[in-house]
Short mmCIF file of C-alpha atoms in Angstrom, two decimals:
data_model
loop_
_atom_site.label_atom_id
_atom_site.label_comp_id
_atom_site.label_asym_id
_atom_site.label_seq_id
_atom_site.Cartn_x
_atom_site.Cartn_y
_atom_site.Cartn_z
CA MET I 63 -26.87 -9.74 5.62
CA ALA I 64 -25.77 -11.58 8.59
CA ASP I 65 -27.20 -10.22 12.13
CA ALA I 66 -25.83 -6.82 12.49
CA GLU I 67 -25.92 -4.32 10.47
CA PRO I 68 -22.85 -2.01 8.88
CA GLN I 69 -22.05 0.92 11.22
CA GLY I 70 -19.00 2.11 10.90
CA ALA I 71 -15.83 2.24 11.84
CA ALA I 72 -15.62 0.20 14.79
CA TYR I 73 -17.71 -3.09 12.78
CA GLU I 74 -15.11 -2.63 10.34
CA GLU I 75 -12.56 -3.09 13.12
CA GLU I 76 -14.21 -6.37 13.84
CA HIS I 77 -15.18 -7.72 10.24
CA VAL I 78 -12.05 -6.27 8.25
CA HIS I 79 -8.68 -5.46 10.14
CA THR I 80 -8.95 -8.23 12.34
CA VAL I 81 -9.73 -11.13 10.28
CA TYR I 82 -7.24 -9.97 7.18
CA GLU I 83 -4.20 -10.03 10.78
CA GLN I 84 -5.27 -13.45 11.11
CA ILE I 85 -5.56 -14.55 7.55
CA ALA I 86 -2.71 -11.95 6.16
CA SER I 87 0.11 -14.66 5.61
CA HIS I 88 -2.71 -17.50 4.24
CA PHE I 89 -4.16 -14.41 1.92
CA SER I 90 -0.83 -13.51 0.61
CA ALA I 91 0.11 -17.40 -0.65
CA THR I 92 -3.01 -16.57 -2.32
CA ARG I 93 -2.49 -13.69 -3.84
CA TYR I 94 0.41 -12.93 -6.77
CA LYS I 95 -1.01 -12.35 -10.56
CA PRO I 96 -1.70 -8.21 -10.66
CA TRP I 97 -4.68 -8.48 -12.95
CA PRO I 98 -4.64 -6.48 -16.13
CA ILE I 99 -5.93 -3.61 -16.08
CA ILE I 100 -3.73 -1.96 -13.12
CA GLU I 101 -0.86 -3.86 -14.14
CA LYS I 102 -1.28 -1.60 -17.43
CA PHE I 103 -1.96 1.94 -15.29
CA LEU I 104 1.03 0.95 -13.19
CA LYS I 105 3.27 0.55 -16.44
CA GLU I 106 2.04 3.37 -18.71
CA LEU I 107 3.46 5.63 -15.41
CA PRO I 108 6.24 8.04 -16.13
CA ASP I 109 9.32 6.69 -15.06
CA GLY I 110 10.12 8.44 -11.70
CA ALA I 111 6.26 9.05 -10.22
CA VAL I 112 5.53 8.81 -7.17
CA GLY I 113 1.88 7.12 -6.32
CA ALA I 114 0.47 5.54 -3.21
CA ASP I 115 -1.19 1.59 -3.06
CA VAL I 116 -3.55 2.37 -0.41
CA GLY I 117 -5.04 -1.20 0.87
CA CYS I 118 -1.26 -2.60 -0.54
CA GLY I 119 -2.44 -6.23 1.22
CA ASN I 120 0.52 -8.15 0.72
CA GLY I 121 2.05 -5.40 -2.37
CA LYS I 122 1.56 -8.09 -5.65
CA TYR I 123 1.07 -4.52 -7.32
CA LEU I 124 4.28 -2.85 -5.92
CA ALA I 125 6.35 -6.08 -8.03
CA VAL I 126 4.81 -4.15 -11.45
CA ASN I 127 7.08 -1.01 -11.61
CA PRO I 128 10.62 -0.51 -10.31
CA ARG I 129 10.97 2.50 -11.86
CA VAL I 130 7.89 4.33 -9.83
CA PHE I 131 7.80 5.16 -6.16
CA MET I 132 4.91 3.81 -3.98
CA VAL I 133 4.56 4.34 -0.62
CA ALA I 134 1.87 1.54 -0.05
CA SER I 135 -0.14 1.29 3.08
CA ASP I 136 -2.42 -1.13 5.09
CA ARG I 137 -4.89 -1.51 8.13
CA SER I 138 -3.01 -4.78 8.72
CA THR I 139 0.55 -4.82 10.03
CA ASN I 140 1.53 -8.63 9.43
CA LEU I 141 0.74 -7.74 5.66
CA VAL I 142 2.35 -4.95 5.45
CA LYS I 143 5.74 -6.96 6.96
CA ILE I 144 4.95 -9.21 3.69
CA ALA I 145 4.36 -6.32 1.39
CA LYS I 146 7.87 -4.32 2.62
CA GLN I 147 10.13 -7.05 0.26
CA HIS I 148 9.90 -5.03 -2.35
CA GLN I 149 12.18 -2.45 -3.94
CA PRO I 150 12.72 0.43 -4.21
CA HIS I 151 9.32 1.12 -2.65
CA ALA I 152 7.98 2.02 0.98
CA SER I 153 5.35 -0.21 2.80
CA ILE I 154 3.48 1.54 6.07
CA VAL I 155 0.83 0.54 8.39
CA ALA I 156 -1.75 3.38 8.29
CA ASP I 157 -5.96 3.45 7.61
CA ILE I 158 -7.36 5.02 4.25
CA MET I 159 -9.07 7.84 6.29
CA ASN I 160 -6.11 8.66 7.88
CA LEU I 161 -3.47 8.65 5.62
CA PRO I 162 -0.30 10.09 6.11
CA HIS I 163 0.97 12.07 3.38
CA PRO I 164 1.43 15.83 2.36
CA ARG I 165 -2.00 16.74 0.67
CA HIS I 166 -1.88 17.33 -2.89
CA SER I 167 1.18 15.64 -3.76
CA LEU I 168 1.55 12.31 -5.60
CA ASP I 169 1.06 11.57 -9.27
CA PHE I 170 -0.90 8.92 -8.73
CA ALA I 171 -3.23 6.13 -6.53
CA ILE I 172 -4.29 2.35 -6.50
CA SER I 173 -6.88 1.42 -4.31
CA ILE I 174 -7.56 -2.01 -5.01
CA ALA I 175 -10.30 -4.20 -3.34
CA VAL I 176 -10.56 -1.79 -0.53
CA ILE I 177 -12.84 0.60 -0.21
CA HIS I 178 -15.62 -2.41 -0.81
CA HIS I 179 -14.83 -2.94 2.76
CA ILE I 180 -16.11 0.02 4.54
CA SER I 181 -20.03 -0.54 5.72
CA THR I 182 -21.74 3.04 5.35
CA PRO I 183 -21.71 5.49 2.33
CA GLU I 184 -20.76 8.71 3.89
CA ARG I 185 -18.02 6.70 4.95
CA ARG I 186 -17.36 5.36 1.44
CA ILE I 187 -17.60 8.78 -0.08
CA GLU I 188 -15.21 9.88 2.82
CA ALA I 189 -12.67 7.42 1.85
CA VAL I 190 -12.62 8.69 -1.96
CA LYS I 191 -11.83 12.23 -0.98
CA ALA I 192 -9.04 11.01 1.41
CA ILE I 193 -7.64 9.24 -2.57
CA LEU I 194 -8.95 12.32 -4.49
CA GLU I 195 -6.56 14.64 -1.97
CA LEU I 196 -3.54 12.69 -2.74
CA LEU I 197 -3.39 13.55 -5.71
CA ARG I 198 -1.68 16.58 -7.74
CA PRO I 199 -4.53 19.12 -8.66
CA PRO I 200 -4.80 19.91 -12.34
CA SER I 201 -2.62 22.51 -13.83
CA ALA I 202 -5.45 25.31 -14.87
CA SER I 203 -3.93 25.14 -18.47
CA GLU I 204 -4.46 21.39 -18.71
CA PRO I 205 -6.90 19.43 -17.47
CA GLY I 206 -5.70 16.37 -17.42
CA SER I 207 -2.66 17.42 -16.43
CA GLY I 208 -3.57 15.88 -12.70
CA GLY I 209 -2.82 12.97 -10.59
CA ARG I 210 -4.99 9.65 -10.95
CA ALA I 211 -6.39 7.10 -9.18
CA LEU I 212 -7.51 3.58 -9.91
CA ILE I 213 -10.13 2.31 -7.91
CA TYR I 214 -11.64 -1.32 -7.83
CA VAL I 215 -14.17 -2.51 -5.73
CA TRP I 216 -16.21 -6.15 -6.18
CA ALA I 217 -19.56 -6.13 -7.92
CA LEU I 218 -22.72 -7.16 -7.08
CA GLU I 219 -23.02 -8.16 -11.12
CA GLN I 220 -21.13 -11.15 -11.07
CA LYS I 221 -23.94 -14.25 -11.47
CA ASP I 222 -21.10 -15.83 -13.25
CA SER I 223 -19.06 -16.31 -10.33
CA ARG I 224 -18.52 -18.68 -8.09
CA ARG I 225 -20.08 -16.59 -5.05
CA GLY I 226 -22.79 -15.87 -8.13
CA TRP I 227 -24.74 -12.54 -6.73
CA ASP I 228 -26.75 -10.42 -9.06
CA GLU I 229 -28.30 -7.67 -10.01
CA GLY I 230 -31.57 -7.23 -6.97
CA ASN I 231 -29.25 -8.97 -4.17
CA GLU I 232 -28.06 -7.77 -0.89
CA GLN I 233 -25.19 -5.06 -1.26
CA ASP I 234 -23.64 -5.90 2.44
CA VAL I 235 -22.69 -9.48 2.41
CA MET I 236 -20.42 -11.70 5.05
CA VAL I 237 -18.11 -13.34 2.96
CA PRO I 238 -16.37 -16.66 4.36
CA TRP I 239 -12.58 -17.21 4.32
CA VAL I 240 -11.61 -20.94 4.68
CA MET I 241 -8.33 -21.58 5.91
CA ARG I 242 -7.97 -25.46 5.36
CA ALA I 243 -6.00 -27.31 7.38
CA LYS I 244 -3.52 -29.22 5.74
CA LYS I 245 -4.58 -32.82 7.35
CA GLU I 246 -3.59 -35.18 4.59
CA LYS I 247 -0.29 -33.24 3.35
CA GLU I 248 1.07 -33.03 7.22
CA ALA I 249 0.65 -36.88 8.00
CA LYS I 250 2.43 -37.71 4.84
CA LYS I 251 5.09 -35.40 5.93
CA LYS I 252 5.16 -36.79 9.83
CA LYS I 253 5.95 -40.43 8.17
CA GLY I 254 8.11 -39.69 5.74
CA GLN I 255 10.82 -38.13 8.24
CA GLU I 256 9.41 -40.42 11.27
CA SER I 257 9.63 -44.00 9.73
CA GLN I 258 6.27 -44.59 9.14
CA GLU I 259 6.24 -45.16 12.95
CA ALA I 260 2.18 -45.35 13.91
CA PRO I 261 1.43 -43.96 16.74
CA LYS I 262 2.20 -45.64 20.47
CA GLU I 263 -0.67 -47.00 22.30
CA GLY I 264 -2.59 -45.43 24.84
CA GLU I 265 -1.08 -42.02 23.03
CA GLN I 266 -2.95 -39.56 22.34
CA PRO I 267 -3.31 -38.84 18.43
CA PRO I 268 -1.83 -35.55 17.89
CA GLU I 269 -3.98 -32.45 17.72
CA GLN I 270 -6.74 -32.99 14.84
CA PRO I 271 -6.03 -29.64 12.62
CA GLN I 272 -9.51 -27.96 11.89
CA ASP I 273 -10.52 -26.19 8.69
CA LYS I 274 -10.93 -22.47 10.08
CA THR I 275 -13.51 -19.96 9.16
CA PHE I 276 -13.16 -16.21 9.10
CA LEU I 277 -15.95 -13.67 7.75
CA ARG I 278 -15.31 -10.56 6.21
CA TYR I 279 -17.84 -7.87 5.53
CA TYR I 280 -17.98 -6.52 1.77
CA HIS I 281 -20.09 -3.71 0.05
CA LEU I 282 -20.90 -5.27 -3.03
CA TYR I 283 -21.52 -2.09 -5.64
CA ARG I 284 -24.27 -2.25 -8.37
CA LYS I 285 -23.77 -0.75 -11.40
CA GLY I 286 -23.06 3.27 -11.69
CA GLU I 287 -22.67 3.11 -7.50
CA LEU I 288 -18.93 3.54 -7.61
CA GLU I 289 -19.26 6.71 -10.78
CA GLU I 290 -21.93 8.41 -8.27
CA ILE I 291 -19.68 7.93 -4.93
CA ILE I 292 -16.76 9.62 -6.98
CA GLU I 293 -18.52 12.08 -8.09
CA GLU I 294 -20.32 12.54 -4.59
CA ALA I 295 -16.23 12.85 -3.53
CA GLY I 296 -15.77 15.88 -5.98
CA GLY I 297 -13.64 14.14 -8.06
CA ASP I 298 -13.84 12.96 -12.45
CA THR I 299 -14.06 10.20 -13.44
CA VAL I 300 -11.82 9.33 -16.67
CA GLU I 301 -12.67 5.83 -17.29
CA ALA I 302 -14.55 3.43 -15.80
CA GLY I 303 -15.30 -0.32 -16.33
CA TYR I 304 -16.11 -3.79 -15.42
CA ASP I 305 -13.51 -6.48 -15.35
CA LYS I 306 -13.95 -9.99 -13.77
CA ASP I 307 -16.53 -9.03 -10.97
CA ASN I 308 -14.97 -5.83 -10.35
CA TRP I 309 -16.53 -2.19 -11.08
CA TRP I 310 -13.32 -0.27 -11.59
CA ALA I 311 -12.97 3.87 -12.36
CA ILE I 312 -8.93 6.53 -13.19
CA VAL I 313 -10.13 9.58 -11.03
CA GLN I 314 -8.71 12.84 -10.80
CA ARG I 315 -9.68 15.80 -8.99
CA LYS I 316 -12.13 18.26 -10.37
CA SER I 317 -9.25 21.12 -9.11
CA MET V 327 11.86 2.27 6.87
CA LYS V 328 14.05 3.62 3.98
CA LEU V 329 14.69 7.31 4.77
CA LEU V 330 13.54 8.77 1.22
CA THR V 331 9.83 7.15 2.55
CA LEU V 332 9.68 10.33 5.23
CA ASN V 333 9.90 12.90 2.34
CA PHE V 334 6.26 11.64 1.56
CA LEU V 335 5.25 11.34 4.91
CA THR V 336 3.33 13.98 7.31
CA CYS V 337 1.30 13.26 10.24
CA ALA V 338 -2.31 11.24 9.70
CA ILE V 339 -3.85 13.93 11.57
CA LYS V 340 -6.15 16.10 9.27
CA THR V 341 -5.45 19.22 10.88
CA CYS V 342 -1.63 18.83 11.20
CA LYS V 343 -1.43 18.50 7.53
CA THR V 344 -1.86 21.97 6.64
CA SER V 345 0.81 23.32 9.54
CA PRO V 346 4.21 23.62 7.62
CA SER V 347 5.51 22.63 11.09
CA SER V 348 4.03 19.25 10.24
CA PHE V 349 6.75 18.08 7.31
CA PRO V 350 9.25 16.41 7.34
CA LEU V 351 8.14 13.75 10.44
CA HIS V 352 11.50 13.55 13.42
CA PRO V 353 12.75 10.50 14.03
CA ARG V 354 13.45 10.10 17.69
CA ASP V 355 15.47 7.15 19.66
CA ALA V 356 16.16 5.80 15.87
CA GLU V 357 17.86 2.73 15.58
CA LEU V 358 19.58 2.77 12.36
CA GLU V 359 20.02 -0.03 10.09
CA ILE V 360 21.64 -1.27 6.72
CA LEU V 361 20.13 -2.69 4.07
CA GLU V 362 21.97 -3.03 1.47
CA THR V 363 20.36 -2.87 -2.29
CA ASP V 364 21.55 -2.34 -5.81
CA ILE V 365 21.91 1.33 -6.94
CA ASN V 366 19.60 2.44 -9.81
CA LEU V 367 20.64 5.37 -11.19
CA PRO V 368 17.85 6.18 -13.73
CA PHE V 369 15.51 6.17 -10.38
CA LEU V 370 18.06 7.96 -8.72
CA LYS V 371 17.78 10.86 -11.39
CA ASN V 372 13.68 10.66 -11.62
CA ILE V 373 13.00 11.09 -7.70
CA LEU V 374 15.82 13.59 -7.40
CA PRO V 375 13.09 16.78 -8.21
CA ARG V 376 10.74 15.05 -6.64
CA LEU V 377 13.21 15.34 -2.98
CA MET V 378 12.69 18.09 -0.19
CA TRP V 379 16.74 18.83 -0.06
CA ASP V 380 16.41 21.32 2.93
CA GLU V 381 13.77 18.78 5.09
CA LEU V 382 15.94 15.86 4.34
CA ARG V 383 19.18 17.73 5.37
CA THR V 384 17.55 18.34 8.41
CA ILE V 385 16.34 14.89 9.09
CA THR V 386 20.21 13.95 7.95
CA SER V 387 21.43 16.11 11.11
CA GLU V 388 18.84 15.03 13.37
CA LEU V 389 19.74 10.90 12.88
CA GLY V 390 23.26 12.07 13.53
CA LEU V 391 24.61 10.81 9.67
CA PRO V 392 27.15 13.07 7.64
CA GLU V 393 26.02 16.39 5.77
CA LEU V 394 24.26 16.62 3.47
CA PRO V 395 25.75 19.14 0.93
CA PRO V 396 23.70 22.53 1.41
CA ALA V 397 22.22 22.26 -2.29
CA ALA V 398 20.35 18.58 -3.72
CA PRO V 399 22.90 17.23 -6.58
CA THR V 400 22.36 17.99 -10.50
CA ARG V 401 20.94 14.65 -12.77
CA GLU V 402 24.70 15.74 -14.44
CA ASP V 403 26.34 15.09 -10.54
CA LEU V 404 24.99 11.50 -9.72
CA VAL V 405 26.85 9.87 -13.35
CA GLU V 406 30.18 9.50 -13.33
CA PRO V 407 32.40 11.63 -15.99
CA GLY V 408 34.65 10.06 -18.59
CA ALA V 409 32.75 7.02 -20.49
CA GLN V 410 31.77 9.00 -23.43
CA ALA V 411 30.22 7.07 -25.96
CA ALA V 412 31.72 7.17 -29.47
CA GLU V 413 29.18 8.28 -32.08
CA GLY V 414 26.19 5.44 -32.49
CA GLU V 415 27.56 3.83 -29.79
CA GLU V 416 25.23 3.00 -26.38
CA VAL V 417 27.44 3.44 -22.57
CA GLU V 418 25.60 2.82 -19.70
CA GLU V 419 26.10 5.52 -17.27
CA GLN V 420 28.15 4.82 -14.19
CA PRO V 421 26.68 6.19 -10.51
CA SER V 422 29.12 8.95 -9.34
CA GLN V 423 30.31 9.04 -5.87
CA THR V 424 27.51 11.56 -5.00
CA ALA V 425 25.16 9.31 -6.55
CA LYS V 426 26.92 6.03 -4.02
CA ASP V 427 26.21 8.28 -1.26
CA LEU V 428 22.72 9.65 -2.23
CA HIS V 429 22.18 5.69 -2.53
CA ARG V 430 22.78 4.95 0.09
CA VAL V 431 21.33 7.49 2.71
CA LEU V 432 17.82 7.56 1.25
CA LEU V 433 17.62 4.09 -0.04
CA GLU V 434 19.96 1.94 2.42
CA THR V 435 19.84 3.36 5.69
CA THR V 436 16.58 2.39 7.10
CA VAL V 437 14.79 3.22 10.14
CA LYS V 438 14.15 -0.08 12.45
CA GLU V 439 12.84 1.01 15.69
CA GLY V 440 12.35 4.42 16.89
CA LYS V 441 9.69 7.16 16.81
CA LEU V 442 8.76 9.30 13.96
CA ALA V 443 7.41 12.57 15.67
CA CYS V 444 5.25 15.29 14.16
CA GLY V 445 6.18 19.06 14.41
CA ASN V 446 3.45 20.60 14.85
CA CYS V 447 1.28 18.51 17.35
CA GLY V 448 4.18 16.36 19.08
CA HIS V 449 2.30 12.83 18.61
CA GLU V 450 4.30 10.26 17.68
CA TYR V 451 4.41 7.06 15.24
CA LYS V 452 6.24 4.43 16.61
CA VAL V 453 8.60 2.27 14.40
CA MET V 454 8.89 -1.27 14.67
CA GLU V 455 10.72 -4.34 12.63
CA GLY V 456 11.30 -1.63 10.26
CA VAL V 457 7.41 -0.15 9.76
CA PRO V 458 5.53 2.76 10.73
CA ASN V 459 2.66 2.94 12.33
CA PHE V 460 -0.08 5.67 11.42
CA LEU V 461 -3.03 4.15 13.52
CA LEU V 462 -3.84 6.85 15.43
CA PRO V 463 -5.65 6.17 19.00
CA GLY V 464 -9.68 6.78 18.98
CA HIS V 465 -9.24 10.04 20.71
CA LEU V 466 -7.30 11.65 17.90
CA VAL V 467 -9.34 10.12 15.42
#
């Protein structure tokens, strides 16, 4: 962990929200392929189901199933502006802790790569509670009939990944996002456009673009931790697993 | 923001959610824009049972839009009568005028700029460039 201790909303504002707002379009350009488990969850929903994508980012999961209606939300206005192109869905700016949906109204929710950005255990539980609160409760006669949510978080156990973290490592980390400056490409383009003219004598060369590094706060979940939080939040884990450096769980309300 | 969205939105303030007057949110100073999209009859049929019809009527009336009928249409109302399928033949259902009107008001009529007000606490959420913002100021969190 870097020098500062995780401490809640203000910390997340600085080390998560502000960063995504700045890297939005670059981040979005790298996020287009849906992960298979999430795609399957969304495709198996009955036609006409209504749900939420909490922390939708660029809205890549809004393209998966046009036969359901999703209200997608994110803290980053710049990401929501990218997400809003997907029909028939809707996109809004909102915080997971204060979602503007009527309670117990939705058939499903997804929250992908979101609650690993929350910096205290209490707030992680609160975030899962907020997701559970959106869902229709199961009817008394059919225990499995309530709304369901799919949650994905980054795993601590990912020793084969580029980051190489594993069991026993620090769980609260700052992860760099590097925006590479397009030096060569830009130069080539200029050459083509300006008939390969060299900069004139005495003229300042155009400002050299520099790589920019942004640090984002993450809490890496150890094995079993996501289910513990779900339990504490009053939810039932229906199914859970590990998928490419992430822990995931499908949850429903107990009542 | 398409008007259908308002069917699934309420005030972001926790204490408002238990109060019936927090739903629906009321558009204020709204600048509307029609953004045309392809009509999707199966989608309209499926979303129909989820619509809070009386509340949608309130919203359209507050926006000065043509009045919605007093009762919600049925699934059958959305299909253009006539095209009868012969036995063993598939004929694609065509949307009726009712379906087209519903598509227009729910999916194509959007709030471009304006505010959404909670009927319980009076808090107003801004809509800018078609995106409503529900982030709360510090003292309301």
